[in-house]
Tab-separated table of N, CA, C and O in Angstrom:
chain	number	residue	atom	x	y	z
A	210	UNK	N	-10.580	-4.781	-44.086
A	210	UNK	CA	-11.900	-4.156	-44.242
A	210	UNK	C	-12.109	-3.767	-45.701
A	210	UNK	O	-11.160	-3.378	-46.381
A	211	UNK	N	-13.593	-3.888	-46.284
A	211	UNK	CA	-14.156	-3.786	-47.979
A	211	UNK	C	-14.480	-2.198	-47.896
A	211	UNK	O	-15.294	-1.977	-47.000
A	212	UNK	N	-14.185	-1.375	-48.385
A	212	UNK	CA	-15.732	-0.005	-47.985
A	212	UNK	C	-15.821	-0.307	-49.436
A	212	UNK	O	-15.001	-0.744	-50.243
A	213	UNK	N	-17.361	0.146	-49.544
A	213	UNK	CA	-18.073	-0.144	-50.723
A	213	UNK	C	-18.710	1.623	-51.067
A	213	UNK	O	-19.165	2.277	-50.129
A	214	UNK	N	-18.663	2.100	-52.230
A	214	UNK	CA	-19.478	2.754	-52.667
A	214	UNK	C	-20.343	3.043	-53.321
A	214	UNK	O	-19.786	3.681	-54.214
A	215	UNK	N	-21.412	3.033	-53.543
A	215	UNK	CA	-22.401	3.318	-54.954
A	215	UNK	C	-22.645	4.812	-55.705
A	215	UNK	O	-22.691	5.945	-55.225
A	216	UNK	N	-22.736	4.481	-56.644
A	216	UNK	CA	-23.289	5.678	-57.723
A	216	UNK	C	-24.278	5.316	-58.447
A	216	UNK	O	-24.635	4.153	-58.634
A	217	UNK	N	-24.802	6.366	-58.920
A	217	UNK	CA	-25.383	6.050	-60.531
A	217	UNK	C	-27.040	6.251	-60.161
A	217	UNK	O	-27.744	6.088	-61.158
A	218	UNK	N	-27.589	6.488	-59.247
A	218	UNK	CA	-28.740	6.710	-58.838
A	218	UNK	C	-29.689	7.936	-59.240
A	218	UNK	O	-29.120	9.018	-59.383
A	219	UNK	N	-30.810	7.894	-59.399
A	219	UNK	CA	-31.217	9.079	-59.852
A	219	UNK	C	-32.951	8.587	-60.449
A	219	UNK	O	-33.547	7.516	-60.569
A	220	UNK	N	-33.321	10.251	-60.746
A	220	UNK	CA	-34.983	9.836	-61.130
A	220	UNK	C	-35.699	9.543	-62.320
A	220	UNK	O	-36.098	10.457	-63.042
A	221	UNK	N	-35.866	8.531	-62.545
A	221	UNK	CA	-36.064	7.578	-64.190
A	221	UNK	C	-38.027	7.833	-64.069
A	221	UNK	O	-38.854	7.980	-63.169
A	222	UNK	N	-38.017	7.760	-65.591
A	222	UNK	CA	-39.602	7.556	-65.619
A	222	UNK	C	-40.080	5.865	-65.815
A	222	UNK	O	-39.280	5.097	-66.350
A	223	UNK	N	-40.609	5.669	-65.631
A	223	UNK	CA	-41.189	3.954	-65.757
A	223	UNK	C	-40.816	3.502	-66.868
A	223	UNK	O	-40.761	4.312	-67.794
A	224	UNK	N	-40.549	2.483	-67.054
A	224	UNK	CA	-40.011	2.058	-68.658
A	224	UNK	C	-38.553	2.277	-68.826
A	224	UNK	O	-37.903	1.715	-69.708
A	225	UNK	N	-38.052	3.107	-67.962
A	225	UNK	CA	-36.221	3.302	-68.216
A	225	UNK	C	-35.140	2.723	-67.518
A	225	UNK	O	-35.317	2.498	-66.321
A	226	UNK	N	-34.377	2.523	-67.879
A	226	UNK	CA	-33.311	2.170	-67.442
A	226	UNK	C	-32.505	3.256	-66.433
A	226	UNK	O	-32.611	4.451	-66.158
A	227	UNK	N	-31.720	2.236	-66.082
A	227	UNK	CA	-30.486	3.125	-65.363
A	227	UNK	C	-29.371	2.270	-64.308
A	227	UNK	O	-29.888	1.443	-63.557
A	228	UNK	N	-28.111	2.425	-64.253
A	228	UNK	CA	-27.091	1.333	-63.952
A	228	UNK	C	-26.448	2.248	-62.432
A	228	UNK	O	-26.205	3.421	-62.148
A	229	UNK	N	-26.395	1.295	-61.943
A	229	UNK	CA	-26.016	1.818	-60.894
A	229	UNK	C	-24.033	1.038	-60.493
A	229	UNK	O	-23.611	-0.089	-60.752
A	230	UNK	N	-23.434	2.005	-59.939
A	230	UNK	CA	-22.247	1.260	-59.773
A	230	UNK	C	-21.848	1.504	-58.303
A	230	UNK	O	-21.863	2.542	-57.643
A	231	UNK	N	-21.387	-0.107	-57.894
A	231	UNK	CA	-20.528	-0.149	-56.765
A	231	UNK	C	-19.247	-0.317	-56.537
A	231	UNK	O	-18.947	-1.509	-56.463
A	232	UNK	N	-18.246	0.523	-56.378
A	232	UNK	CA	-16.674	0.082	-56.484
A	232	UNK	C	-16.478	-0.119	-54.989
A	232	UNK	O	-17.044	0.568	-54.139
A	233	UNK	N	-15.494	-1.277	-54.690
A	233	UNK	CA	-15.017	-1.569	-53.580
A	233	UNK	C	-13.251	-1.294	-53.785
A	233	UNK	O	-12.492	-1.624	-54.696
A	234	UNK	N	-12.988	-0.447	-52.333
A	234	UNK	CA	-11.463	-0.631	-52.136
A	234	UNK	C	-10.836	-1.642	-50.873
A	234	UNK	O	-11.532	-2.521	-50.363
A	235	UNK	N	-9.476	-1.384	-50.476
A	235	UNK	CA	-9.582	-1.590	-49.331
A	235	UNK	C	-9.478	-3.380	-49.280
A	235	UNK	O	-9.485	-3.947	-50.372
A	236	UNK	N	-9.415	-3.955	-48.428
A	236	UNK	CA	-9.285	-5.643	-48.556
A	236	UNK	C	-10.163	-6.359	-49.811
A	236	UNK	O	-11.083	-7.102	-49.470
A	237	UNK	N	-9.953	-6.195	-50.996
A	237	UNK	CA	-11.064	-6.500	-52.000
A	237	UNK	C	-10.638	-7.877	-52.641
A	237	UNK	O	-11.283	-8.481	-53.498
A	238	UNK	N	-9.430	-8.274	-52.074
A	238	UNK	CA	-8.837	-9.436	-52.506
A	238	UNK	C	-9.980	-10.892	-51.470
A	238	UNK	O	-10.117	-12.066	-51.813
A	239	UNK	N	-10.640	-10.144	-50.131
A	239	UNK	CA	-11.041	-10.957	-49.287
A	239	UNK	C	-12.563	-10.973	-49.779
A	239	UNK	O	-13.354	-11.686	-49.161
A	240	UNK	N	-13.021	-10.179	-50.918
A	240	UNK	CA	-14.257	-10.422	-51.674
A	240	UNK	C	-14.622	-11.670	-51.876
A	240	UNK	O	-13.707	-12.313	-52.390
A	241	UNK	N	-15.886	-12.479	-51.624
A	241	UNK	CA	-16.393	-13.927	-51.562
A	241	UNK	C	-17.703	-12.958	-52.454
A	241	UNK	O	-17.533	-13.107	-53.664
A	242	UNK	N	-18.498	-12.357	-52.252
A	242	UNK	CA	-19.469	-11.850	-53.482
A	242	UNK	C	-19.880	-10.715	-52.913
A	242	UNK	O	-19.856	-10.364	-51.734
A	243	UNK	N	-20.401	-9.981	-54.230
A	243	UNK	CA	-21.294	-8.989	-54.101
A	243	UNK	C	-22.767	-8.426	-54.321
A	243	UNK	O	-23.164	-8.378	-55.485
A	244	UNK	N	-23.787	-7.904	-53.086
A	244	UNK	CA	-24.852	-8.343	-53.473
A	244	UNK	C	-25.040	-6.818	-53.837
A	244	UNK	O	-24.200	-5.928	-53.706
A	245	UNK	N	-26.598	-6.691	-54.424
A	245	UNK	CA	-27.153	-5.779	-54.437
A	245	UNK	C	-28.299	-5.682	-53.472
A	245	UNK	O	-28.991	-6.696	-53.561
A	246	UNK	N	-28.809	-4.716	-52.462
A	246	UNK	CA	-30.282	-4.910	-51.560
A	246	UNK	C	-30.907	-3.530	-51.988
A	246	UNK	O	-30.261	-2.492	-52.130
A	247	UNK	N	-32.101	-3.658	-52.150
A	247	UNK	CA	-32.952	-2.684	-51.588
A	247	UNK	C	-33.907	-2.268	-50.885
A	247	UNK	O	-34.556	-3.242	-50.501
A	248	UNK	N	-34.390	-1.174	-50.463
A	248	UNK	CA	-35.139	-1.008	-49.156
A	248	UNK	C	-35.768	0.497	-49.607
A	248	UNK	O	-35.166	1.536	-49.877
A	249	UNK	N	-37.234	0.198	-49.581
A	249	UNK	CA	-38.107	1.183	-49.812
A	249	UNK	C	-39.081	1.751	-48.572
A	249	UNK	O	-39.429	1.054	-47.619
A	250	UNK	N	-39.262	2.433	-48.668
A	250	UNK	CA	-39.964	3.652	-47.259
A	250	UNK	C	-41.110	2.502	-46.805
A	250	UNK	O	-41.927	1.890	-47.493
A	251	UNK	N	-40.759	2.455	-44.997
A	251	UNK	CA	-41.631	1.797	-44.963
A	251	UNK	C	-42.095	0.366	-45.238
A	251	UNK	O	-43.193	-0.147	-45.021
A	252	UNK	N	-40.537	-0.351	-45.984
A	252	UNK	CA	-40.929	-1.917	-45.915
A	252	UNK	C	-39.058	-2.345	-45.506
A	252	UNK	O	-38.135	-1.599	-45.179
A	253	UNK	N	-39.095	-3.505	-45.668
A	253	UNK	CA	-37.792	-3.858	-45.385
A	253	UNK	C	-36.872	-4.098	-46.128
A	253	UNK	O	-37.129	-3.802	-47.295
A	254	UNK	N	-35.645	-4.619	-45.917
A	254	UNK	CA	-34.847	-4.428	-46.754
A	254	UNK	C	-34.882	-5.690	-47.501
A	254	UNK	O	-35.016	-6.749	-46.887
A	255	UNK	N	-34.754	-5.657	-48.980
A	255	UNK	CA	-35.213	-6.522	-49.824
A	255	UNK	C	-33.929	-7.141	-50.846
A	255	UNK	O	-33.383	-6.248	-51.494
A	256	UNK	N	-33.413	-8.450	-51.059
A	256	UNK	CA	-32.128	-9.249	-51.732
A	256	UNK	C	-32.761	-8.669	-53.163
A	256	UNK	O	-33.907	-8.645	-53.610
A	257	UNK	N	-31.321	-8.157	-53.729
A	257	UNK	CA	-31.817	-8.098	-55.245
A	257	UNK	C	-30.740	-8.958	-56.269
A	257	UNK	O	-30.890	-9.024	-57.489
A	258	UNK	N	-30.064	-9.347	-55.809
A	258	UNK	CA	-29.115	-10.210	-56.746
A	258	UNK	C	-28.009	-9.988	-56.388
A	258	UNK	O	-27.695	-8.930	-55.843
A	259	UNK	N	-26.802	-11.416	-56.742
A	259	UNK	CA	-25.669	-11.205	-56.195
A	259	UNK	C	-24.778	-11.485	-57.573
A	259	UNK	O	-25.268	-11.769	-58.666
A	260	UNK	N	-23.416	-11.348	-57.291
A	260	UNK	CA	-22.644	-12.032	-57.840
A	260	UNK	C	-21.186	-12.191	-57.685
A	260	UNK	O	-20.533	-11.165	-57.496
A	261	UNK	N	-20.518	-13.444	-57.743
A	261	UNK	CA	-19.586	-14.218	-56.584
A	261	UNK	C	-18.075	-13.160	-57.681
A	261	UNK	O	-18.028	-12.807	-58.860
A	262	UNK	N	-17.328	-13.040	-56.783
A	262	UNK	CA	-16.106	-12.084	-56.771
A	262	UNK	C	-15.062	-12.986	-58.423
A	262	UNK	O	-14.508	-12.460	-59.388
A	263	UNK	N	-15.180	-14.051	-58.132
A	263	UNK	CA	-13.991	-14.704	-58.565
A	263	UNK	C	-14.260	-15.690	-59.584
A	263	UNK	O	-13.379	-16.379	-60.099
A	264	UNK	N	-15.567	-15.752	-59.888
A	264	UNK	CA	-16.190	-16.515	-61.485
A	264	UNK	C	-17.807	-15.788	-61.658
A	264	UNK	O	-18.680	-16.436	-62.236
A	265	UNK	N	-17.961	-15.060	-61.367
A	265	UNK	CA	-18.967	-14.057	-61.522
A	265	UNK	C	-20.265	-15.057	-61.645
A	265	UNK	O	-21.011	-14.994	-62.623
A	266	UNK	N	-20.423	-15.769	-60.820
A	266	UNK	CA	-22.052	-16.987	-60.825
A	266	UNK	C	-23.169	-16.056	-60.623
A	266	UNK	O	-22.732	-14.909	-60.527
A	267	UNK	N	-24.414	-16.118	-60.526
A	267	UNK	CA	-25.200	-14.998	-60.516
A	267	UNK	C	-26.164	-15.347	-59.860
A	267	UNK	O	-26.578	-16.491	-60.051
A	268	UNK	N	-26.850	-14.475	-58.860
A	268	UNK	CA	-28.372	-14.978	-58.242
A	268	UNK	C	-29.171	-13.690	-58.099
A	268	UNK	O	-28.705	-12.586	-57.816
A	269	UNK	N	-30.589	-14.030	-58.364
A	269	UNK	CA	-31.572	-12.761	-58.521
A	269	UNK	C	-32.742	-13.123	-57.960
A	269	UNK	O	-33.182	-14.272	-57.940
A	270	UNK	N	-33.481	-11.746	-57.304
A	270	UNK	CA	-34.604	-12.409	-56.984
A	270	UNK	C	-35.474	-12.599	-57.445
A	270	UNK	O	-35.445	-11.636	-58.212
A	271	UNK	N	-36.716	-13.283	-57.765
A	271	UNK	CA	-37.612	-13.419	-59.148
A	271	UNK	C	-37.901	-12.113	-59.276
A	271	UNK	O	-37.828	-11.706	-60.436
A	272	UNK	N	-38.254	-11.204	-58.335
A	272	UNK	CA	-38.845	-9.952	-59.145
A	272	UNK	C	-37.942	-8.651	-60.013
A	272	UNK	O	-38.225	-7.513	-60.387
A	273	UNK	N	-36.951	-9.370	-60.068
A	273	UNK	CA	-35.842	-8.175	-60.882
A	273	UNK	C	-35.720	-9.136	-61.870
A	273	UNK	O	-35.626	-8.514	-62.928
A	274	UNK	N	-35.648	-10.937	-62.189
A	274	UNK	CA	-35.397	-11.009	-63.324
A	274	UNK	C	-36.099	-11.081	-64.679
A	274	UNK	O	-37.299	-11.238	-64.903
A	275	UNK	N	-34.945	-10.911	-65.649
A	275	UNK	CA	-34.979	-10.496	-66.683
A	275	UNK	C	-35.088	-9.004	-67.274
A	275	UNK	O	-35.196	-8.597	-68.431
A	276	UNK	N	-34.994	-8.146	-65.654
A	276	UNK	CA	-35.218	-6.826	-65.979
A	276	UNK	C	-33.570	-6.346	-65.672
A	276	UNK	O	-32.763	-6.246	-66.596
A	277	UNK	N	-33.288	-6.127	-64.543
A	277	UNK	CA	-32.471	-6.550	-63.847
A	277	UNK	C	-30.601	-7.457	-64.044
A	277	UNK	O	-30.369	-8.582	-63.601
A	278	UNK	N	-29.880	-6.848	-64.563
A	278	UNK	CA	-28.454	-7.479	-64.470
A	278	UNK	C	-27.329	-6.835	-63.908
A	278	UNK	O	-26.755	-5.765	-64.109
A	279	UNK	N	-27.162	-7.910	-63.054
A	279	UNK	CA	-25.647	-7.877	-62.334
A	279	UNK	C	-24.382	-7.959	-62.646
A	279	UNK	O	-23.864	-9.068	-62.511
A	280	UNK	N	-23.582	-6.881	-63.117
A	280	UNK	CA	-22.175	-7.904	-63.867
A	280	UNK	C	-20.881	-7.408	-62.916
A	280	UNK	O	-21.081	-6.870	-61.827
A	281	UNK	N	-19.424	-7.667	-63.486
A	281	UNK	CA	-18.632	-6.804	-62.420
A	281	UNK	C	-17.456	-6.581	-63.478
A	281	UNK	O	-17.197	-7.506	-64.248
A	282	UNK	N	-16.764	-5.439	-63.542
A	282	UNK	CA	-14.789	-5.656	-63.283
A	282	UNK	C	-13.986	-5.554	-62.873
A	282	UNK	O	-13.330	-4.517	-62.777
A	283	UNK	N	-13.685	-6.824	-62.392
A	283	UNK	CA	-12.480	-6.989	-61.132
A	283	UNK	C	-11.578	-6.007	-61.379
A	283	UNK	O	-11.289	-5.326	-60.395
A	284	UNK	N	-10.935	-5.676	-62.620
A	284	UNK	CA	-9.583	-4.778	-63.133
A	284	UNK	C	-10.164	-3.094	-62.427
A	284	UNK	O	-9.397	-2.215	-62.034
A	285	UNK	N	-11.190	-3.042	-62.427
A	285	UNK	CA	-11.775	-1.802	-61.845
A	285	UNK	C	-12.394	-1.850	-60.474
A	285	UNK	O	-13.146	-0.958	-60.083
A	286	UNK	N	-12.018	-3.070	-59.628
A	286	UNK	CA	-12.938	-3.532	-58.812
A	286	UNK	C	-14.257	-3.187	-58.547
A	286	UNK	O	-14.434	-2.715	-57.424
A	287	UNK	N	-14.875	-3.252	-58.998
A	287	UNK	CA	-16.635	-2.213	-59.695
A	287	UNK	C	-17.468	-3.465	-59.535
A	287	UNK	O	-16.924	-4.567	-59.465
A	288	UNK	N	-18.627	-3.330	-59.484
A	288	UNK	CA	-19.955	-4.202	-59.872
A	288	UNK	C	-20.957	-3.212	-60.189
A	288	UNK	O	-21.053	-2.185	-59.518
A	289	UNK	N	-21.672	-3.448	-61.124
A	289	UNK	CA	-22.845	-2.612	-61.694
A	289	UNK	C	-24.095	-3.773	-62.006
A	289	UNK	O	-24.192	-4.931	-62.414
A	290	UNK	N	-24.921	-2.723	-61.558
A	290	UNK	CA	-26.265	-3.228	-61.473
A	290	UNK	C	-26.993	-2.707	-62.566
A	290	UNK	O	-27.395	-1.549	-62.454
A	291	UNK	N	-27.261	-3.381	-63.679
A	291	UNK	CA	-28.479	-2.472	-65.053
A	291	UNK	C	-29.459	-3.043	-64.442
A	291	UNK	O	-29.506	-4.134	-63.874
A	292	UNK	N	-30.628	-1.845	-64.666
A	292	UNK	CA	-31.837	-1.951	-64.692
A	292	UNK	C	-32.613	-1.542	-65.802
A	292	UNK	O	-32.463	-0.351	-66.074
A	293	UNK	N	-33.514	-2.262	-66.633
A	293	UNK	CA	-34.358	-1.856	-67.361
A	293	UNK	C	-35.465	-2.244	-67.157
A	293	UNK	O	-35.565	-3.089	-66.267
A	294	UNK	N	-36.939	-1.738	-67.986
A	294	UNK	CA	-37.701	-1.557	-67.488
A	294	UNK	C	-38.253	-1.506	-66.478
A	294	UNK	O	-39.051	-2.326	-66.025
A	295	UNK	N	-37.838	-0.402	-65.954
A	295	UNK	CA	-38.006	0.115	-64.695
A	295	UNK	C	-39.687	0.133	-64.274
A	295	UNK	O	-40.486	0.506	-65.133
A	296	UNK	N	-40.134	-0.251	-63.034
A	296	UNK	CA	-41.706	0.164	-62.683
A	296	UNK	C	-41.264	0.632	-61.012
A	296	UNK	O	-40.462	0.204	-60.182
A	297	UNK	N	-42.407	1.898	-61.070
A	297	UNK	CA	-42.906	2.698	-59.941
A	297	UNK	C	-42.254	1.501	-58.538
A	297	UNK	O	-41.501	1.727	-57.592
A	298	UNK	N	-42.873	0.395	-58.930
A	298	UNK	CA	-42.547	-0.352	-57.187
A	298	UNK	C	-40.578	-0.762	-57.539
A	298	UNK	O	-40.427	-1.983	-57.571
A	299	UNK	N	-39.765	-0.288	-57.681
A	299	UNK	CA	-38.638	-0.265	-58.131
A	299	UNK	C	-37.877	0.380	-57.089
A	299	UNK	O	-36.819	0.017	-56.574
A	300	UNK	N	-38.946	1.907	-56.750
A	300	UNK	CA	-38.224	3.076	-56.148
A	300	UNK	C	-37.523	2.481	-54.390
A	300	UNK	O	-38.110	1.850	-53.511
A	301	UNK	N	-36.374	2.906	-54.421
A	301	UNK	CA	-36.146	2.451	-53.016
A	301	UNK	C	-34.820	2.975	-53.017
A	301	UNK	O	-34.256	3.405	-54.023
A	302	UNK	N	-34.214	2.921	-51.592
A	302	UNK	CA	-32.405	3.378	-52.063
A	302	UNK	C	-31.752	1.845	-52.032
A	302	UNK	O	-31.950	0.914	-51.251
A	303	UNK	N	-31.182	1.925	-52.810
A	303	UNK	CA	-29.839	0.648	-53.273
A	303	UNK	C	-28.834	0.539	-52.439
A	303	UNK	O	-28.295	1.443	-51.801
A	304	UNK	N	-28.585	-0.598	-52.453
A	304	UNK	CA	-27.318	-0.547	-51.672
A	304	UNK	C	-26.373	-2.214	-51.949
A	304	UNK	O	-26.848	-3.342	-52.081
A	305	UNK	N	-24.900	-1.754	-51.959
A	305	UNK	CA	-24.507	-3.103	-52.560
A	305	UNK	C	-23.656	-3.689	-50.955
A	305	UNK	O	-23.140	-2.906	-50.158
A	306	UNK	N	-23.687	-5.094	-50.793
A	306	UNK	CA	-22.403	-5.135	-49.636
A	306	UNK	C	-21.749	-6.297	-50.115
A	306	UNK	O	-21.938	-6.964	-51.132
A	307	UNK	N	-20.915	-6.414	-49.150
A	307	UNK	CA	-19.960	-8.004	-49.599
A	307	UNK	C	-20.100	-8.729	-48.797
A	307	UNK	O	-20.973	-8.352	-48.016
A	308	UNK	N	-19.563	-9.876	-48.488
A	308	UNK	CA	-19.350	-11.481	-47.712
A	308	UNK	C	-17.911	-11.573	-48.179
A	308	UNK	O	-17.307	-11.068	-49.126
A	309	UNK	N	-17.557	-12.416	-47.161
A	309	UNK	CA	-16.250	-12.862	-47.310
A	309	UNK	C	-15.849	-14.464	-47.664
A	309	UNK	O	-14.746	-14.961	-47.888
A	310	UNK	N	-17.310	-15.121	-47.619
A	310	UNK	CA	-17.735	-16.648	-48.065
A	310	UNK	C	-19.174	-17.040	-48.142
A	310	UNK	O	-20.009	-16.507	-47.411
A	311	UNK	N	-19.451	-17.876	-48.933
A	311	UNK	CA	-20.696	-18.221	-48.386
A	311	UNK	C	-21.389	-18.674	-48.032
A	311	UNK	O	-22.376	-19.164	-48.580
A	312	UNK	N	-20.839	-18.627	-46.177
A	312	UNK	CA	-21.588	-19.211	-44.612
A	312	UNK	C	-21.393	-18.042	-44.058
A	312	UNK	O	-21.678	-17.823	-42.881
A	313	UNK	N	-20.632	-16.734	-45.244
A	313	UNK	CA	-20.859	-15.463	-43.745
A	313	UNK	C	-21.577	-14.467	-44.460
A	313	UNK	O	-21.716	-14.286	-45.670
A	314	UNK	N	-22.078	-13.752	-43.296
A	314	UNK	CA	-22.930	-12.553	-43.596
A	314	UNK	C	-22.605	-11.373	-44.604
A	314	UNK	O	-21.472	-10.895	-44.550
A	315	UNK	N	-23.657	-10.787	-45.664
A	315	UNK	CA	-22.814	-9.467	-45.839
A	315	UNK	C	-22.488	-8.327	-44.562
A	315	UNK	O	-23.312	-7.815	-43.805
A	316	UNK	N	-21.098	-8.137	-44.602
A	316	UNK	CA	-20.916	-7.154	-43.451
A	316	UNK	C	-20.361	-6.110	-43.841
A	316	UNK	O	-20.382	-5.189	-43.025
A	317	UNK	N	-19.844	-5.911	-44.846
A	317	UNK	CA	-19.269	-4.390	-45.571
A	317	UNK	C	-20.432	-3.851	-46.553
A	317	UNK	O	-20.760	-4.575	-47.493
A	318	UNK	N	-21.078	-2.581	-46.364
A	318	UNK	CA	-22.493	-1.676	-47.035
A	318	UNK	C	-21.830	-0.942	-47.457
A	318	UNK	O	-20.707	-0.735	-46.998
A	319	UNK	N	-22.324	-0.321	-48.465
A	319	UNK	CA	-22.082	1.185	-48.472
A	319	UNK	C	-23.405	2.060	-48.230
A	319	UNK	O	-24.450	1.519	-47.869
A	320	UNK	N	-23.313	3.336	-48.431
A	320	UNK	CA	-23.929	4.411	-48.345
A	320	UNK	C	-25.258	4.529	-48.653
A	320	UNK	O	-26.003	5.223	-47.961
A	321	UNK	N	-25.859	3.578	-50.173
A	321	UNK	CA	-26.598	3.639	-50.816
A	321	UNK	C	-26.823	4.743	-51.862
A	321	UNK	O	-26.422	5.906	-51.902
A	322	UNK	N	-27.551	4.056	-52.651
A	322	UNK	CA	-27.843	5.756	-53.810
A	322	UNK	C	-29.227	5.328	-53.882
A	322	UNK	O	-29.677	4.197	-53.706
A	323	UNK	N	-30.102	6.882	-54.297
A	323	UNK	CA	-31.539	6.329	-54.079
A	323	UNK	C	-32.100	6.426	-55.726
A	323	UNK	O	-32.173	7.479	-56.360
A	324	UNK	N	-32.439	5.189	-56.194
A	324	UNK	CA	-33.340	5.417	-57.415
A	324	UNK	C	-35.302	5.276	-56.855
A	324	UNK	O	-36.011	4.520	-56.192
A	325	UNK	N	-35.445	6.747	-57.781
A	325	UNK	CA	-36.849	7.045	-57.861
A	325	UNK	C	-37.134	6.924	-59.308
A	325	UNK	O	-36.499	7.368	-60.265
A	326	UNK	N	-38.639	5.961	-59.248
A	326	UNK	CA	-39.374	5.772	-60.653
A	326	UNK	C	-40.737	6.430	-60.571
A	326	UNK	O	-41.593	6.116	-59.744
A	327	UNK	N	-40.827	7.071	-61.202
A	327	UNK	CA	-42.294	7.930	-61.715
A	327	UNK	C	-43.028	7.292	-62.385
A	327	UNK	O	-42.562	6.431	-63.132
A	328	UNK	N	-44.575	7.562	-62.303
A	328	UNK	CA	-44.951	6.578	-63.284
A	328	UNK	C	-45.584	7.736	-64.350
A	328	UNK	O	-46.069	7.386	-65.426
């Protein structure tokens, strides 16, 4: 089993940045990738970018890129999510999970952390 945690969440004004981090313990050797999702009040839960455990390949969804980067270090088992230029439709709680390949589901979440953008 992965448990995943996030940090780094908090209330930015529009235009700012802010990085959010997910460390995984626990079976992290059985890591196939890590995504980022989010899910805002009232809509569903939304893919925000991944990236694969073991050559760090990268996928995003058009509306985070170029704002938006995914990186990781394995030596810290961590993945962090930067965000810059942040806008109001941003706000949602985060949440990162894993897969164990990819033909299987993410099935390890964590907790989430909630970033709020002001405008």
């Amino acid at each position: 089993q992965v448990q995943l945690v996030e940090s780094g969440g908090g209330l930015v004004q529009a235009g700012g940045s802010l990085t959010l981090s997910c460390a995984a313990s626990g079976r992290t050797f059985s890591i196939y990738a890590v995504a980022w999702f989010r899910q805002a009040p009232r809509k569903g839960r939304e893919f925000v970018n991944s990236i694969t455990w073991s050559d760090g390949k990268t996928d995003y969804a058009d509306s985070v890129k170029g704002r938006f980067t995914i990186f990781r270090d394995n030596a810290k088992n961590t993945v962090y999510l930067q965000m810059n230029s942040l806008k109001p439709e941003d706000t949602a709680r985060y949440y990162c999970a894993a897969r164990k390949s990819i033909i299987r589901e993410y099935d390890s979440w964590g907790q989430g952390t909630q970033v709020t953008v002001s405008s």
